[in-house]
CSV table of C-alpha atoms in Angstrom, one decimal:
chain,number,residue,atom,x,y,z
A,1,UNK,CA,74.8,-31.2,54.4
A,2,UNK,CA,76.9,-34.1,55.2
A,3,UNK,CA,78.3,-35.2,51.4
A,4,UNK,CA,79.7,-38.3,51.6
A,5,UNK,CA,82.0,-37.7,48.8
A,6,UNK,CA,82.9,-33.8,50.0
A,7,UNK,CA,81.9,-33.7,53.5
A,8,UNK,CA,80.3,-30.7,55.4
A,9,UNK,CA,78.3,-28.4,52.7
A,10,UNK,CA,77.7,-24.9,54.0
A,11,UNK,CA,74.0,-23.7,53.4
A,12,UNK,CA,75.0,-20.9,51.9
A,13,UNK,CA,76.0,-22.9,49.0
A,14,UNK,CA,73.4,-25.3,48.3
A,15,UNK,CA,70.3,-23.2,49.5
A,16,UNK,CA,70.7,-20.6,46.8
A,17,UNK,CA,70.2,-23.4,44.2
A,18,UNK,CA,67.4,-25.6,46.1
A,19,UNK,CA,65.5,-21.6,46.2
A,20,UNK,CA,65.7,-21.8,42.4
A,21,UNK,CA,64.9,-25.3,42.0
A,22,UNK,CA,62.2,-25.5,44.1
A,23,UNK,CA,63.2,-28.0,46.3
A,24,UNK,CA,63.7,-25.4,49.6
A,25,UNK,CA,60.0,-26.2,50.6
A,26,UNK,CA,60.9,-30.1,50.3
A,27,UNK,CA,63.6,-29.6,52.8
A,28,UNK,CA,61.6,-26.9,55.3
A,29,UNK,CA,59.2,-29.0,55.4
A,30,UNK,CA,61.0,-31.9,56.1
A,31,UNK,CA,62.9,-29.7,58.7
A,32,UNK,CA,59.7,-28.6,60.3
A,33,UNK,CA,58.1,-32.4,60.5
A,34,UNK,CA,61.5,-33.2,61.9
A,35,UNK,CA,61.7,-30.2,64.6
A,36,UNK,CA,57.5,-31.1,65.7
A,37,UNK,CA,58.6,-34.7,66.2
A,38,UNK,CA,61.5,-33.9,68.5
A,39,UNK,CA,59.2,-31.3,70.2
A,40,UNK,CA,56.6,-34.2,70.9
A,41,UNK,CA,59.5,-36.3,72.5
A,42,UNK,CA,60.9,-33.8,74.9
A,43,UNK,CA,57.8,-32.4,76.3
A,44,UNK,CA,57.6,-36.0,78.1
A,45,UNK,CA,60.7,-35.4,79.6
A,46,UNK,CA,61.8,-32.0,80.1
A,47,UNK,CA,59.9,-28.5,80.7
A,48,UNK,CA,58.7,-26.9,77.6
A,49,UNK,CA,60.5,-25.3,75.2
A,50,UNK,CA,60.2,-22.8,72.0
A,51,UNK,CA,62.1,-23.6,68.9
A,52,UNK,CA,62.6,-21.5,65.9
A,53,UNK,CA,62.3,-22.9,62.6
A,54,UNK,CA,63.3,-20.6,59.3
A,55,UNK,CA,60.5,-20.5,56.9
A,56,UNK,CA,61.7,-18.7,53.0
A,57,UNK,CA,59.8,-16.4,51.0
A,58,UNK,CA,59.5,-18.9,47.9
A,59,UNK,CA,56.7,-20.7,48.9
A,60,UNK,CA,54.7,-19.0,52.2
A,61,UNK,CA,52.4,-17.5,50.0
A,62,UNK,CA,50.3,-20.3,48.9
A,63,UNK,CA,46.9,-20.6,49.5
A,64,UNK,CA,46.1,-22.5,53.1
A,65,UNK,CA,49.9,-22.8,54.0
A,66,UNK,CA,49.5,-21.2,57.8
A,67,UNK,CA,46.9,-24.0,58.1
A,68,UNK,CA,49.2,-26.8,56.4
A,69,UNK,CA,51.6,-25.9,59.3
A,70,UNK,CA,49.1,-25.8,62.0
A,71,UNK,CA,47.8,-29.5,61.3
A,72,UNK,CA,51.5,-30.6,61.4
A,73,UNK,CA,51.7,-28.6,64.7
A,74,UNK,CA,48.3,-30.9,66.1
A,75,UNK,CA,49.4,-34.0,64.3
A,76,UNK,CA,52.7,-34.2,66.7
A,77,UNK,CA,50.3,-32.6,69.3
A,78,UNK,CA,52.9,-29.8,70.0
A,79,UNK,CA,51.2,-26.6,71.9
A,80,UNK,CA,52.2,-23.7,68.6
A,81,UNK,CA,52.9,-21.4,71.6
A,82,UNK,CA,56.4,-23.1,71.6
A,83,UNK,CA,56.8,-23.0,67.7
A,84,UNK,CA,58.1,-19.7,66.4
A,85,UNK,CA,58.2,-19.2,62.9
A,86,UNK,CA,61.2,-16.7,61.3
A,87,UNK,CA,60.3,-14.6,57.6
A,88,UNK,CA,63.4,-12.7,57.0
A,89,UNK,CA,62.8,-8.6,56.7
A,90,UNK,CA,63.6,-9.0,52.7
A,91,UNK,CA,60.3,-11.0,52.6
A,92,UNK,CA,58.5,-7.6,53.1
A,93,UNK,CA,59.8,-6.5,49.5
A,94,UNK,CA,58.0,-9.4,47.5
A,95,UNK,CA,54.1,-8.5,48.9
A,96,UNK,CA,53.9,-6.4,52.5
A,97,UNK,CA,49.7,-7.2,52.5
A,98,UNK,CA,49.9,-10.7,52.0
A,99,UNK,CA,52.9,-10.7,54.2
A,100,UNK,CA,50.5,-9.0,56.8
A,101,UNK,CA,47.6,-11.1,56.3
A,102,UNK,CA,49.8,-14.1,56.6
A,103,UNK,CA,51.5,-13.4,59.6
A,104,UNK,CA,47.9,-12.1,61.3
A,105,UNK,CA,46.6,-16.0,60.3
A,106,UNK,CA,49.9,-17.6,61.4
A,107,UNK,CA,49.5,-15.8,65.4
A,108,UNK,CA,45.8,-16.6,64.7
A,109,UNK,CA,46.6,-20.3,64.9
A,110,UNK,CA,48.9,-19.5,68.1
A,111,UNK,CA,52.0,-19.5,66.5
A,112,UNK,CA,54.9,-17.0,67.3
A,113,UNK,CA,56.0,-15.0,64.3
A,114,UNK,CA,60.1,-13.4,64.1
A,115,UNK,CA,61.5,-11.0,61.7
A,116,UNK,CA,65.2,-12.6,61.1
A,117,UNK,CA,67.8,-10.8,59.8
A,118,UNK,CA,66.8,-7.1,60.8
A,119,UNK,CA,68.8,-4.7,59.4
A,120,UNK,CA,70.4,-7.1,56.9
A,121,UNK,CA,70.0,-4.5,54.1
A,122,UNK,CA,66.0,-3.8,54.2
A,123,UNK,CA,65.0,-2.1,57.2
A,124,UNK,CA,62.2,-0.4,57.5
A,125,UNK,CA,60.5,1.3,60.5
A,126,UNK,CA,57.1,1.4,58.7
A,127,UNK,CA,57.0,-2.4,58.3
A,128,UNK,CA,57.4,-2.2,62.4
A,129,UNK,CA,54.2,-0.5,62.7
A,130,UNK,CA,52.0,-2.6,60.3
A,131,UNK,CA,53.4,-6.2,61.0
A,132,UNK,CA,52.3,-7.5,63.9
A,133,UNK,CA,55.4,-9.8,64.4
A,134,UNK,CA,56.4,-11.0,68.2
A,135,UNK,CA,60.3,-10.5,67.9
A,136,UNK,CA,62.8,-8.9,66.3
A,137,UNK,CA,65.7,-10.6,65.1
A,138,UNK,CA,69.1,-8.1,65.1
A,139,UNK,CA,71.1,-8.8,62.3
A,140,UNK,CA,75.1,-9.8,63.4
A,141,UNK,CA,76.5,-7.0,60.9
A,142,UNK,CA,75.7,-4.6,64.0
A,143,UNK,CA,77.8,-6.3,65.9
A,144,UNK,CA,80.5,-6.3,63.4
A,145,UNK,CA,82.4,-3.0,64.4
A,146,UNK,CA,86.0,-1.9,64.4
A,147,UNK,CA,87.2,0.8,66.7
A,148,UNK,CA,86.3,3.5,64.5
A,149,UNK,CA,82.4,2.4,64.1
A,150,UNK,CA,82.1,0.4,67.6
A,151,UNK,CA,80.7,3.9,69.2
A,152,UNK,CA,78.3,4.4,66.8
A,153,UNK,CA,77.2,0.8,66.4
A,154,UNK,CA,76.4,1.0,69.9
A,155,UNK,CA,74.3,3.8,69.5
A,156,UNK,CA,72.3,2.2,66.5
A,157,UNK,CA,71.8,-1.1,68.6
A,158,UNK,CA,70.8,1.1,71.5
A,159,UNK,CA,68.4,2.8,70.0
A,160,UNK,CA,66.6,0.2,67.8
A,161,UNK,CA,66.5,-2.2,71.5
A,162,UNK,CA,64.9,0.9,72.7
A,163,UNK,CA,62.3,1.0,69.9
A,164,UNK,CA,61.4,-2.7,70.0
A,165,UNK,CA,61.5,-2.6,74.2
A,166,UNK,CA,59.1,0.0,73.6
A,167,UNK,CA,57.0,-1.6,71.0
A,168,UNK,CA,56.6,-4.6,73.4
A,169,UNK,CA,58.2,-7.0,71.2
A,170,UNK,CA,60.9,-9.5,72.0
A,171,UNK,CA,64.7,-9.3,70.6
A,172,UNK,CA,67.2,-11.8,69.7
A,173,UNK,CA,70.9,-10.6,68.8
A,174,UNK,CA,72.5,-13.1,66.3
A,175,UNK,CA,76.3,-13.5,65.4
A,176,UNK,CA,77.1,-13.5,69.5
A,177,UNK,CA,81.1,-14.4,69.3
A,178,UNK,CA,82.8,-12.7,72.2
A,179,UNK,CA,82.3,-11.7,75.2
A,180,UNK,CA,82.8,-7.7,74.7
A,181,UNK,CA,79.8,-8.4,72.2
A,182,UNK,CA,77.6,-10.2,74.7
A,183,UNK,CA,78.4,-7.5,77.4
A,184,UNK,CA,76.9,-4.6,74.9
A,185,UNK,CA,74.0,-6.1,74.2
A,186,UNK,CA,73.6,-6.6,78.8
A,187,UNK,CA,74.0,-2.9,78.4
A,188,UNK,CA,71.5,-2.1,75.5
A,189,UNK,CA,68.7,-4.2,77.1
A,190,UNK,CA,69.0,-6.9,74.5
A,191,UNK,CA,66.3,-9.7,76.1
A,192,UNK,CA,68.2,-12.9,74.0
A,193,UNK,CA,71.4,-13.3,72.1
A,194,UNK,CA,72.7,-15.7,70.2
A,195,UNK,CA,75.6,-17.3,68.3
A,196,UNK,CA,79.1,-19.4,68.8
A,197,UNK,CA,80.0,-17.5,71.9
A,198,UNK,CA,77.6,-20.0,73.4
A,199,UNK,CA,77.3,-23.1,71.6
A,200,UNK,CA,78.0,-24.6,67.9
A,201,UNK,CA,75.0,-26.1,65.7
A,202,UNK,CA,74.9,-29.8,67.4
A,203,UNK,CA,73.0,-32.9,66.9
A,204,UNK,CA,70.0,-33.3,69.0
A,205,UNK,CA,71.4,-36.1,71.2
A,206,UNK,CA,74.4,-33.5,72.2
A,207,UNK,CA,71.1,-30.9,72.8
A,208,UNK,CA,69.1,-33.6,74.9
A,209,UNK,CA,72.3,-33.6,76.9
A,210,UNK,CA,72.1,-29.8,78.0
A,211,UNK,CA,68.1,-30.0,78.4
């Protein structure tokens, strides 16, 4: 959030309070309308591409949302194939059957549908088997080893990359920094990473320029 008065606002400060306010669908939505409308524009000039767009847990709930997003999605006539949707794990602790039902409606419409912040705190392998989600995203605290836990972090990434591989879902690693992280993840068979080892959040003119 660029204040004028106190410049860059971190997220983490002023989402907390727009959760409790109510305002955090406001923005999302705003987000989302924002993110279709770029969408609509670059599909005349470049191949297609999927973008991710964080939905929260205050609001997804309500009655005919999964079709409030799909007529936004054919308003800016942008395929939802490209349009992937993240609901954090934690999500999974408010209602895990309406959570099912929505995400089952959400792929219904096309949409893809990613678990974020996997193994943020909430993990479980049971949610796994009943939520029919497309991909997995890996949490950066497993990346986030010292020498006495980078052995066993390995391990742990190994074997959950082996269990979503095996599932057939797709996986992101998040919190990429270095290189030595990037290179475990080759070794673990992680299919996408991100993070600032790559690239910095940037305007979309500075992303036009790498499309």
């Amino acid at each position: 959030w660029k204040d004028p008065y106190k410049g860059l606002i971190s997220p983490g400060q002023f989402i907390p309070i727009f959760e409790k306010n109510g305002f955090l669908e406001v923005l999302d939505m705003y987000v989302l309308d924002t993110v279709l409308s770029y969408m609509a524009s670059w599909k005349k000039k470049y191949a297609p591409i999927s973008v991710s767009v964080n939905l929260s847990r205050t609001y997804i709930f309500q009655e005919g949302f999964a079709k409030r997003i799909y007529d936004m999605a054919m308003l800016h006539e942008v395929d939802t194939a490209y349009v992937e949707l993240e609901i954090t794990e934690s999500t999974m602790l408010d209602d895990p059957d309406k959570l099912i039902a929505l995400v089952k409606e959400l792929k219904s419409y096309g949409f893809l549908v990613s678990m974020d912040d996997f193994g943020s705190g909430y993990s479980s392998l049971n949610m796994l088997k009943e939520i029919p989600i497309d991909i997995i995203k890996l949490d950066q605290v497993f990346l986030q080893s010292d020498e006495q836990t980078k052995e066993r972090s390995k391990l742990i990434i190994e074997g959950i990359m082996d269990l979503i591989n095996l599932l057939g879902m797709d996986s992101v690693a998040e919190g990429v920094e270095t290189k030595e992280q990037l290179e475990l993840l080759y070794q673990v068979h992680c299919h996408v990473a991100q993070g600032f080892y790559f690239y910095r959040p940037m305007p979309a003119s500075e992303f036009e320029k790498l499309l």
